[in-house]
Tab-separated table of N, CA and C in Angstrom:
chain	number	residue	atom	x	y	z
A	12	UNK	N	65.465	110.113	25.535
A	12	UNK	CA	65.296	108.835	24.844
A	12	UNK	C	66.206	108.748	23.626
A	13	UNK	N	66.541	109.851	22.995
A	13	UNK	CA	67.378	109.819	21.799
A	13	UNK	C	68.753	109.246	22.053
A	14	UNK	N	69.359	109.590	23.190
A	14	UNK	CA	70.689	109.071	23.526
A	14	UNK	C	70.634	107.557	23.704
A	15	UNK	N	69.590	107.081	24.351
A	15	UNK	CA	69.446	105.644	24.585
A	15	UNK	C	69.339	104.897	23.264
A	16	UNK	N	68.500	105.390	22.366
A	16	UNK	CA	68.318	104.742	21.067
A	16	UNK	C	69.619	104.777	20.269
A	17	UNK	N	70.290	105.928	20.267
A	17	UNK	CA	71.559	106.057	19.547
A	17	UNK	C	72.597	105.062	20.087
A	18	UNK	N	72.694	104.957	21.398
A	18	UNK	CA	73.640	104.013	22.006
A	18	UNK	C	73.263	102.578	21.646
A	19	UNK	N	71.978	102.290	21.636
A	19	UNK	CA	71.532	100.937	21.278
A	19	UNK	C	71.840	100.625	19.820
A	20	UNK	N	71.728	101.621	18.946
A	20	UNK	CA	72.086	101.425	17.537
A	20	UNK	C	73.577	101.120	17.400
A	21	UNK	N	74.396	101.838	18.133
A	21	UNK	CA	75.838	101.587	18.101
A	21	UNK	C	76.136	100.191	18.625
A	22	UNK	N	75.514	99.845	19.766
A	22	UNK	CA	75.696	98.501	20.330
A	22	UNK	C	75.256	97.443	19.321
A	23	UNK	N	74.096	97.658	18.712
A	23	UNK	CA	73.551	96.684	17.766
A	23	UNK	C	74.499	96.479	16.580
A	24	UNK	N	75.075	97.568	16.068
A	24	UNK	CA	76.026	97.458	14.959
A	24	UNK	C	77.279	96.699	15.395
A	25	UNK	N	77.785	97.009	16.578
A	25	UNK	CA	78.963	96.297	17.084
A	25	UNK	C	78.655	94.822	17.307
A	26	UNK	N	77.474	94.533	17.797
A	26	UNK	CA	77.073	93.134	18.023
A	26	UNK	C	76.981	92.385	16.693
A	27	UNK	N	76.445	93.034	15.669
A	27	UNK	CA	76.343	92.409	14.353
A	27	UNK	C	77.724	92.093	13.785
A	28	UNK	N	78.710	92.888	14.156
A	28	UNK	CA	80.089	92.654	13.721
A	28	UNK	C	80.834	91.711	14.668
A	29	UNK	N	80.124	91.168	15.641
A	29	UNK	CA	80.687	90.262	16.644
A	29	UNK	C	81.767	90.959	17.486
A	30	UNK	N	81.540	92.260	17.774
A	30	UNK	CA	82.506	93.033	18.554
A	30	UNK	C	81.937	93.497	19.899
A	31	UNK	N	80.707	93.060	20.219
A	31	UNK	CA	80.102	93.493	21.480
A	31	UNK	C	79.263	92.370	22.077
A	32	UNK	N	79.951	91.371	22.603
A	32	UNK	CA	79.243	90.277	23.254
A	32	UNK	C	79.057	90.573	24.745
A	33	UNK	N	80.108	91.033	25.407
A	33	UNK	CA	80.045	91.351	26.843
A	33	UNK	C	79.853	92.852	27.005
A	34	UNK	N	78.658	93.248	27.450
A	34	UNK	CA	78.287	94.659	27.508
A	34	UNK	C	77.771	95.004	28.903
A	35	UNK	N	78.257	96.121	29.423
A	35	UNK	CA	77.829	96.631	30.720
A	35	UNK	C	77.269	98.031	30.521
A	36	UNK	N	76.007	98.233	30.905
A	36	UNK	CA	75.365	99.536	30.847
A	36	UNK	C	75.262	100.056	32.276
A	37	UNK	N	75.867	101.208	32.536
A	37	UNK	CA	75.805	101.858	33.847
A	37	UNK	C	74.921	103.087	33.722
A	38	UNK	N	73.960	103.183	34.622
A	38	UNK	CA	72.955	104.225	34.506
A	38	UNK	C	72.457	104.645	35.881
A	39	UNK	N	71.864	105.808	36.001
A	39	UNK	CA	71.211	106.136	37.269
A	39	UNK	C	70.085	105.132	37.538
A	40	UNK	N	69.790	104.862	38.799
A	40	UNK	CA	68.745	103.876	39.123
A	40	UNK	C	67.413	104.163	38.434
A	41	UNK	N	67.060	105.422	38.273
A	41	UNK	CA	65.765	105.780	37.682
A	41	UNK	C	65.662	105.432	36.197
A	42	UNK	N	66.778	105.128	35.546
A	42	UNK	CA	66.762	104.833	34.111
A	42	UNK	C	66.972	103.358	33.780
A	43	UNK	N	67.159	102.528	34.778
A	43	UNK	CA	67.400	101.094	34.534
A	43	UNK	C	66.252	100.478	33.754
A	44	UNK	N	65.021	100.723	34.180
A	44	UNK	CA	63.850	100.135	33.518
A	44	UNK	C	63.744	100.621	32.075
A	45	UNK	N	64.005	101.907	31.835
A	45	UNK	CA	63.952	102.452	30.475
A	45	UNK	C	64.932	101.727	29.568
A	46	UNK	N	66.157	101.508	30.047
A	46	UNK	CA	67.153	100.788	29.253
A	46	UNK	C	66.697	99.363	28.957
A	47	UNK	N	66.195	98.691	29.960
A	47	UNK	CA	65.738	97.305	29.791
A	47	UNK	C	64.639	97.232	28.733
A	48	UNK	N	63.658	98.112	28.835
A	48	UNK	CA	62.528	98.113	27.901
A	48	UNK	C	62.974	98.463	26.491
A	49	UNK	N	63.783	99.507	26.339
A	49	UNK	CA	64.207	99.930	25.001
A	49	UNK	C	65.063	98.866	24.317
A	50	UNK	N	65.961	98.250	25.058
A	50	UNK	CA	66.792	97.202	24.464
A	50	UNK	C	65.952	96.014	24.007
A	51	UNK	N	64.944	95.669	24.786
A	51	UNK	CA	64.109	94.522	24.425
A	51	UNK	C	63.098	94.884	23.325
A	52	UNK	N	62.382	95.989	23.528
A	52	UNK	CA	61.297	96.354	22.617
A	52	UNK	C	61.799	96.742	21.229
A	53	UNK	N	62.846	97.535	21.171
A	53	UNK	CA	63.293	98.056	19.879
A	53	UNK	C	64.416	97.241	19.232
A	54	UNK	N	65.164	96.467	20.052
A	54	UNK	CA	66.336	95.764	19.510
A	54	UNK	C	66.316	94.267	19.789
A	55	UNK	N	65.255	93.794	20.424
A	55	UNK	CA	65.102	92.368	20.733
A	55	UNK	C	66.312	91.822	21.494
A	56	UNK	N	66.850	92.634	22.400
A	56	UNK	CA	68.001	92.251	23.220
A	56	UNK	C	67.550	92.143	24.675
A	57	UNK	N	67.837	91.023	25.282
A	57	UNK	CA	67.475	90.818	26.673
A	57	UNK	C	68.725	90.944	27.542
A	58	UNK	N	68.725	91.939	28.403
A	58	UNK	CA	69.826	92.190	29.329
A	58	UNK	C	69.392	91.786	30.734
A	59	UNK	N	70.338	91.350	31.539
A	59	UNK	CA	70.073	91.121	32.958
A	59	UNK	C	70.138	92.474	33.662
A	60	UNK	N	69.409	92.592	34.761
A	60	UNK	CA	69.428	93.812	35.564
A	60	UNK	C	70.057	93.483	36.902
A	61	UNK	N	71.064	94.260	37.254
A	61	UNK	CA	71.795	94.025	38.500
A	61	UNK	C	71.090	94.718	39.659
A	62	UNK	N	70.938	93.984	40.742
A	62	UNK	CA	70.447	94.526	42.002
A	62	UNK	C	70.884	93.576	43.098
A	63	UNK	N	70.857	94.004	44.326
A	63	UNK	CA	71.414	93.212	45.433
A	63	UNK	C	70.785	91.838	45.548
A	64	UNK	N	69.487	91.725	45.321
A	64	UNK	CA	68.818	90.425	45.455
A	64	UNK	C	69.256	89.442	44.377
A	65	UNK	N	69.793	89.970	43.282
A	65	UNK	CA	70.205	89.149	42.147
A	65	UNK	C	71.530	88.451	42.403
A	66	UNK	N	72.309	88.959	43.333
A	66	UNK	CA	73.643	88.436	43.578
A	66	UNK	C	73.572	87.103	44.306
A	67	UNK	N	74.244	86.062	43.783
A	67	UNK	CA	74.305	84.807	44.529
A	67	UNK	C	74.952	85.049	45.891
A	68	UNK	N	74.429	84.382	46.910
A	68	UNK	CA	74.974	84.561	48.252
A	68	UNK	C	74.308	85.689	49.006
A	69	UNK	N	73.333	86.338	48.371
A	69	UNK	CA	72.608	87.425	49.021
A	69	UNK	C	71.146	87.015	49.177
A	70	UNK	N	70.533	87.429	50.254
A	70	UNK	CA	69.106	87.199	50.462
A	70	UNK	C	68.482	88.522	50.866
A	71	UNK	N	67.536	88.989	50.065
A	71	UNK	CA	66.884	90.248	50.381
A	71	UNK	C	67.846	91.413	50.424
A	72	UNK	N	68.933	91.322	49.692
A	72	UNK	CA	69.893	92.408	49.653
A	72	UNK	C	70.939	92.319	50.749
A	73	UNK	N	70.813	91.332	51.651
A	73	UNK	CA	71.793	91.179	52.723
A	73	UNK	C	72.671	89.983	52.425
A	74	UNK	N	73.947	90.119	52.680
A	74	UNK	CA	74.858	89.006	52.429
A	74	UNK	C	74.553	87.869	53.406
A	75	UNK	N	74.467	86.669	52.864
A	75	UNK	CA	74.222	85.522	53.731
A	75	UNK	C	75.528	84.818	54.061
A	76	UNK	N	76.406	84.723	53.084
A	76	UNK	CA	77.707	84.094	53.302
A	76	UNK	C	78.621	84.551	52.187
A	77	UNK	N	79.523	85.435	52.501
A	77	UNK	CA	80.377	86.032	51.472
A	77	UNK	C	81.203	84.994	50.745
A	78	UNK	N	81.543	83.914	51.391
A	78	UNK	CA	82.342	82.891	50.722
A	78	UNK	C	81.539	82.167	49.656
A	79	UNK	N	80.205	82.171	49.775
A	79	UNK	CA	79.364	81.523	48.774
A	79	UNK	C	79.048	82.436	47.598
A	80	UNK	N	79.282	83.732	47.762
A	80	UNK	CA	78.934	84.683	46.720
A	80	UNK	C	79.847	84.495	45.509
A	81	UNK	N	79.204	84.355	44.343
A	81	UNK	CA	79.946	84.240	43.101
A	81	UNK	C	80.065	85.619	42.475
A	82	UNK	N	80.898	85.723	41.470
A	82	UNK	CA	81.026	86.986	40.763
A	82	UNK	C	79.804	87.148	39.860
A	83	UNK	N	78.968	88.159	40.123
A	83	UNK	CA	77.757	88.335	39.313
A	83	UNK	C	78.051	88.725	37.874
A	84	UNK	N	79.249	89.197	37.605
A	84	UNK	CA	79.604	89.641	36.262
A	84	UNK	C	80.115	88.496	35.390
A	85	UNK	N	80.504	87.404	35.987
A	85	UNK	CA	81.108	86.303	35.240
A	85	UNK	C	80.122	85.652	34.267
A	86	UNK	N	78.879	85.474	34.697
A	86	UNK	CA	77.900	84.780	33.862
A	86	UNK	C	77.012	85.708	33.057
A	87	UNK	N	76.920	86.958	33.457
A	87	UNK	CA	76.051	87.906	32.759
A	87	UNK	C	76.845	88.609	31.669
A	88	UNK	N	76.605	88.228	30.435
A	88	UNK	CA	77.363	88.852	29.357
A	88	UNK	C	76.777	90.203	28.954
A	89	UNK	N	75.498	90.418	29.240
A	89	UNK	CA	74.859	91.704	28.960
A	89	UNK	C	74.104	92.128	30.214
A	90	UNK	N	74.541	93.247	30.772
A	90	UNK	CA	74.064	93.636	32.092
A	90	UNK	C	73.792	95.131	32.169
A	91	UNK	N	72.671	95.488	32.781
A	91	UNK	CA	72.343	96.875	33.101
A	91	UNK	C	72.477	97.006	34.608
A	92	UNK	N	73.242	98.002	35.053
A	92	UNK	CA	73.469	98.164	36.486
A	92	UNK	C	73.419	99.640	36.864
A	93	UNK	N	72.781	99.949	37.977
A	93	UNK	CA	72.875	101.318	38.482
A	93	UNK	C	74.315	101.582	38.919
A	94	UNK	N	74.816	102.765	38.600
A	94	UNK	CA	76.195	103.096	38.952
A	94	UNK	C	76.419	103.010	40.451
A	95	UNK	N	75.436	103.416	41.251
A	95	UNK	CA	75.611	103.342	42.707
A	95	UNK	C	75.688	101.898	43.189
A	96	UNK	N	75.064	100.971	42.485
A	96	UNK	CA	75.163	99.545	42.819
A	96	UNK	C	76.592	99.064	42.601
A	97	UNK	N	77.206	99.548	41.512
A	97	UNK	CA	78.585	99.161	41.216
A	97	UNK	C	79.548	99.669	42.285
A	98	UNK	N	79.175	100.736	42.971
A	98	UNK	CA	80.053	101.353	43.964
A	98	UNK	C	79.968	100.670	45.330
A	99	UNK	N	79.110	99.682	45.482
A	99	UNK	CA	79.044	98.941	46.737
A	99	UNK	C	80.350	98.183	46.953
A	100	UNK	N	80.713	97.914	48.215
A	100	UNK	CA	82.010	97.264	48.510
A	100	UNK	C	82.229	95.988	47.699
A	101	UNK	N	83.407	95.857	47.149
A	101	UNK	CA	83.886	94.701	46.385
A	101	UNK	C	83.233	94.529	45.014
A	102	UNK	N	82.164	95.266	44.709
A	102	UNK	CA	81.467	95.090	43.439
A	102	UNK	C	82.339	95.509	42.262
A	103	UNK	N	83.035	96.630	42.367
A	103	UNK	CA	83.890	97.076	41.270
A	103	UNK	C	85.002	96.066	41.005
A	104	UNK	N	85.588	95.551	42.060
A	104	UNK	CA	86.647	94.542	41.889
A	104	UNK	C	86.109	93.336	41.119
A	105	UNK	N	84.873	92.939	41.410
A	105	UNK	CA	84.264	91.831	40.679
A	105	UNK	C	84.063	92.198	39.210
A	106	UNK	N	83.610	93.417	38.945
A	106	UNK	CA	83.380	93.852	37.558
A	106	UNK	C	84.685	93.895	36.769
A	107	UNK	N	85.777	94.200	37.453
A	107	UNK	CA	87.072	94.308	36.782
A	107	UNK	C	87.737	92.956	36.536
A	108	UNK	N	87.223	91.900	37.141
A	108	UNK	CA	87.789	90.563	36.925
A	108	UNK	C	87.519	90.041	35.523
A	109	UNK	N	86.526	90.600	34.867
A	109	UNK	CA	86.143	90.130	33.546
A	109	UNK	C	86.270	91.268	32.547
A	110	UNK	N	86.917	91.043	31.400
A	110	UNK	CA	87.001	92.113	30.392
A	110	UNK	C	85.633	92.351	29.739
A	111	UNK	N	85.403	93.586	29.320
A	111	UNK	CA	84.153	93.964	28.667
A	111	UNK	C	84.444	94.378	27.231
A	112	UNK	N	83.513	94.062	26.344
A	112	UNK	CA	83.627	94.530	24.965
A	112	UNK	C	83.169	95.982	24.855
A	113	UNK	N	82.139	96.329	25.637
A	113	UNK	CA	81.584	97.670	25.572
A	113	UNK	C	81.026	98.059	26.936
A	114	UNK	N	81.382	99.245	27.380
A	114	UNK	CA	80.804	99.832	28.589
A	114	UNK	C	80.080	101.099	28.155
A	115	UNK	N	78.807	101.199	28.529
A	115	UNK	CA	77.989	102.364	28.218
A	115	UNK	C	77.650	103.047	29.537
A	116	UNK	N	77.903	104.343	29.611
A	116	UNK	CA	77.600	105.105	30.827
A	116	UNK	C	76.601	106.192	30.466
A	117	UNK	N	75.393	106.072	31.001
A	117	UNK	CA	74.369	107.082	30.775
A	117	UNK	C	74.494	108.175	31.833
A	118	UNK	N	74.131	109.391	31.455
A	118	UNK	CA	74.246	110.556	32.350
A	118	UNK	C	75.688	110.724	32.832
A	119	UNK	N	76.621	110.586	31.889
A	119	UNK	CA	78.052	110.590	32.217
A	119	UNK	C	78.534	111.921	32.784
A	120	UNK	N	77.797	112.996	32.576
A	120	UNK	CA	78.222	114.295	33.106
A	120	UNK	C	78.226	114.322	34.636
A	121	UNK	N	77.626	113.306	35.261
A	121	UNK	CA	77.649	113.217	36.727
A	121	UNK	C	78.956	112.614	37.262
A	122	UNK	N	79.818	112.145	36.365
A	122	UNK	CA	81.116	111.628	36.798
A	122	UNK	C	82.012	112.821	37.123
A	123	UNK	N	82.280	113.022	38.376
A	123	UNK	CA	83.013	114.208	38.799
A	123	UNK	C	84.502	114.109	38.577
A	124	UNK	N	85.042	115.108	37.871
A	124	UNK	CA	86.481	115.188	37.666
A	124	UNK	C	86.917	116.640	37.748
A	125	UNK	N	87.990	116.873	38.460
A	125	UNK	CA	88.683	118.161	38.440
A	125	UNK	C	90.147	117.856	38.726
A	126	UNK	N	91.052	118.789	38.431
A	126	UNK	CA	92.473	118.501	38.642
A	126	UNK	C	92.821	118.127	40.082
A	127	UNK	N	92.034	118.614	41.041
A	127	UNK	CA	92.356	118.320	42.439
A	127	UNK	C	91.383	117.358	43.111
A	128	UNK	N	90.341	116.920	42.395
A	128	UNK	CA	89.406	115.967	42.989
A	128	UNK	C	88.759	115.107	41.913
A	129	UNK	N	88.855	113.798	42.105
A	129	UNK	CA	88.249	112.850	41.181
A	129	UNK	C	87.282	111.987	41.987
A	130	UNK	N	86.042	111.900	41.526
A	130	UNK	CA	85.035	111.145	42.273
A	130	UNK	C	85.290	109.640	42.182
A	131	UNK	N	84.829	108.885	43.172
A	131	UNK	CA	84.962	107.420	43.110
A	131	UNK	C	84.256	106.832	41.884
A	132	UNK	N	83.142	107.424	41.474
A	132	UNK	CA	82.424	106.942	40.293
A	132	UNK	C	83.264	107.134	39.029
A	133	UNK	N	83.934	108.274	38.945
A	133	UNK	CA	84.821	108.522	37.805
A	133	UNK	C	85.938	107.484	37.781
A	134	UNK	N	86.561	107.259	38.937
A	134	UNK	CA	87.643	106.269	39.021
A	134	UNK	C	87.151	104.881	38.606
A	135	UNK	N	85.921	104.537	39.004
A	135	UNK	CA	85.355	103.232	38.650
A	135	UNK	C	85.197	103.106	37.136
A	136	UNK	N	84.632	104.125	36.499
A	136	UNK	CA	84.446	104.084	35.051
A	136	UNK	C	85.802	104.096	34.347
A	137	UNK	N	86.753	104.838	34.878
A	137	UNK	CA	88.105	104.862	34.309
A	137	UNK	C	88.726	103.461	34.333
A	138	UNK	N	88.566	102.757	35.437
A	138	UNK	CA	89.112	101.399	35.555
A	138	UNK	C	88.396	100.447	34.593
A	139	UNK	N	87.079	100.575	34.479
A	139	UNK	CA	86.323	99.725	33.555
A	139	UNK	C	86.703	100.028	32.104
A	140	UNK	N	86.902	101.296	31.789
A	140	UNK	CA	87.276	101.675	30.426
A	140	UNK	C	88.611	101.057	30.041
A	141	UNK	N	89.509	100.965	31.002
A	141	UNK	CA	90.819	100.369	30.735
A	141	UNK	C	90.705	98.865	30.448
A	142	UNK	N	89.637	98.231	30.932
A	142	UNK	CA	89.420	96.795	30.717
A	142	UNK	C	88.421	96.513	29.603
A	143	UNK	N	87.999	97.555	28.898
A	143	UNK	CA	86.973	97.411	27.878
A	143	UNK	C	87.539	97.755	26.505
A	144	UNK	N	86.992	97.105	25.490
A	144	UNK	CA	87.374	97.435	24.121
A	144	UNK	C	86.702	98.709	23.634
A	145	UNK	N	85.575	99.073	24.252
A	145	UNK	CA	84.840	100.253	23.818
A	145	UNK	C	84.164	100.939	24.988
A	146	UNK	N	84.015	102.248	24.871
A	146	UNK	CA	83.370	103.050	25.912
A	146	UNK	C	82.464	104.069	25.247
A	147	UNK	N	81.197	104.086	25.657
A	147	UNK	CA	80.242	105.091	25.194
A	147	UNK	C	79.810	105.912	26.402
A	148	UNK	N	79.996	107.205	26.326
A	148	UNK	CA	79.571	108.109	27.386
A	148	UNK	C	78.398	108.922	26.855
A	149	UNK	N	77.265	108.835	27.529
A	149	UNK	CA	76.070	109.533	27.083
A	149	UNK	C	75.762	110.692	28.013
A	150	UNK	N	75.591	111.865	27.421
A	150	UNK	CA	75.187	113.034	28.180
A	150	UNK	C	74.568	114.042	27.224
A	151	UNK	N	73.506	114.673	27.669
A	151	UNK	CA	72.896	115.743	26.883
A	151	UNK	C	73.478	117.087	27.287
A	152	UNK	N	74.186	117.114	28.407
A	152	UNK	CA	74.667	118.393	28.949
A	152	UNK	C	76.130	118.319	29.385
A	153	UNK	N	77.059	118.033	28.471
A	153	UNK	CA	78.458	117.897	28.883
A	153	UNK	C	79.073	119.203	29.375
A	154	UNK	N	78.560	120.327	28.915
A	154	UNK	CA	79.148	121.610	29.292
A	154	UNK	C	78.520	122.209	30.543
A	155	UNK	N	77.369	121.695	30.952
A	155	UNK	CA	76.681	122.253	32.107
A	155	UNK	C	77.545	122.199	33.363
A	156	UNK	N	78.330	121.161	33.520
A	156	UNK	CA	79.166	120.992	34.703
A	156	UNK	C	80.499	121.718	34.570
A	157	UNK	N	80.761	122.338	33.417
A	157	UNK	CA	81.976	123.117	33.247
A	157	UNK	C	83.030	122.428	32.400
A	158	UNK	N	84.077	123.174	32.129
A	158	UNK	CA	85.160	122.714	31.270
A	158	UNK	C	85.904	121.520	31.876
A	159	UNK	N	86.010	121.490	33.193
A	159	UNK	CA	86.703	120.375	33.846
A	159	UNK	C	85.981	119.055	33.590
A	160	UNK	N	84.646	119.067	33.658
A	160	UNK	CA	83.875	117.846	33.399
A	160	UNK	C	84.018	117.414	31.946
A	161	UNK	N	83.969	118.387	31.039
A	161	UNK	CA	84.156	118.064	29.626
A	161	UNK	C	85.521	117.398	29.414
A	162	UNK	N	86.562	117.978	29.990
A	162	UNK	CA	87.896	117.400	29.875
A	162	UNK	C	87.930	115.997	30.492
A	163	UNK	N	87.327	115.832	31.660
A	163	UNK	CA	87.316	114.533	32.326
A	163	UNK	C	86.670	113.459	31.467
A	164	UNK	N	85.574	113.796	30.792
A	164	UNK	CA	84.905	112.824	29.926
A	164	UNK	C	85.769	112.493	28.714
A	165	UNK	N	86.368	113.515	28.112
A	165	UNK	CA	87.267	113.268	26.979
A	165	UNK	C	88.471	112.432	27.408
A	166	UNK	N	88.941	112.673	28.620
A	166	UNK	CA	90.075	111.924	29.170
A	166	UNK	C	89.734	110.433	29.328
A	167	UNK	N	88.479	110.137	29.660
A	167	UNK	CA	88.061	108.735	29.759
A	167	UNK	C	88.119	108.042	28.400
A	168	UNK	N	87.745	108.768	27.368
A	168	UNK	CA	87.700	108.192	26.025
A	168	UNK	C	89.094	108.066	25.423
A	169	UNK	N	89.936	109.080	25.649
A	169	UNK	CA	91.278	109.074	25.064
A	169	UNK	C	92.279	109.664	26.057
A	170	UNK	N	92.731	108.861	27.029
A	170	UNK	CA	93.609	109.385	28.079
A	170	UNK	C	94.960	109.888	27.577
A	171	UNK	N	95.440	109.391	26.458
A	171	UNK	CA	96.725	109.870	25.928
A	171	UNK	C	96.594	111.268	25.335
A	172	UNK	N	95.549	111.482	24.572
A	172	UNK	CA	95.357	112.792	23.939
A	172	UNK	C	94.940	113.844	24.955
A	173	UNK	N	94.158	113.450	25.949
A	173	UNK	CA	93.665	114.397	26.950
A	173	UNK	C	94.302	114.084	28.303
A	174	UNK	N	95.595	114.331	28.376
A	174	UNK	CA	96.346	114.029	29.593
A	174	UNK	C	96.619	115.270	30.435
A	175	UNK	N	96.530	116.446	29.821
A	175	UNK	CA	96.918	117.671	30.513
A	175	UNK	C	95.778	118.690	30.456
A	176	UNK	N	95.172	118.939	31.607
A	176	UNK	CA	94.041	119.867	31.660
A	176	UNK	C	94.435	121.289	31.270
A	177	UNK	N	95.600	121.752	31.715
A	177	UNK	CA	96.049	123.112	31.393
A	177	UNK	C	96.196	123.293	29.875
A	178	UNK	N	96.751	122.303	29.193
A	178	UNK	CA	96.894	122.370	27.737
A	178	UNK	C	95.511	122.378	27.067
A	179	UNK	N	94.585	121.562	27.589
A	179	UNK	CA	93.221	121.532	27.068
A	179	UNK	C	92.545	122.888	27.258
A	180	UNK	N	92.744	123.463	28.421
A	180	UNK	CA	92.166	124.772	28.740
A	180	UNK	C	92.700	125.838	27.774
A	181	UNK	N	93.981	125.798	27.506
A	181	UNK	CA	94.600	126.757	26.568
A	181	UNK	C	94.074	126.557	25.157
A	182	UNK	N	93.979	125.291	24.722
A	182	UNK	CA	93.426	124.993	23.389
A	182	UNK	C	91.986	125.472	23.286
A	183	UNK	N	91.223	125.243	24.318
A	183	UNK	CA	89.812	125.642	24.342
A	183	UNK	C	89.696	127.158	24.237
A	184	UNK	N	90.527	127.889	24.953
A	184	UNK	CA	90.515	129.349	24.883
A	184	UNK	C	90.915	129.836	23.492
A	185	UNK	N	91.904	129.151	22.885
A	185	UNK	CA	92.357	129.511	21.542
A	185	UNK	C	91.251	129.301	20.509
A	186	UNK	N	90.471	128.216	20.649
A	186	UNK	CA	89.398	127.912	19.697
A	186	UNK	C	88.262	128.919	19.776
A	187	UNK	N	88.086	129.526	20.933
A	187	UNK	CA	87.032	130.525	21.070
A	187	UNK	C	87.322	131.696	20.163
């Protein structure tokens, strides 16, 4: 709960400065309700929750007519979405059509990165980060997945500074 509150405080400060109007929170499905409740109860912020039934042109989670489907991200300026929902076909492309002021990723240590394999979820967050003014990555266990995951997360935040894993590995060994 501490990470959620801390992220909400950061969001709230950015919103007060008029720097966070369009916000996307990506989280595991099991944490969507927690985010919705905490944002409303503690910060008086009402976010929309993304799910298949919410998408125009969908009925019961099944597409009724793809040509009628609108971009669900266009009208929702504050949205909580499960990361796996974002990975459904064409959903990421829709999310990338609109710039974001802030993207928050909870449980970010699950974004898989290594020099020889990058997960689709990592690529999705990387693309969103490039279209966002701000990126918050939340994790209580960044080192549990290893040095490659730590580097991958830092690379999302600052791709210029963290461009070379071998150099990062050498720096990390030197700091020890």
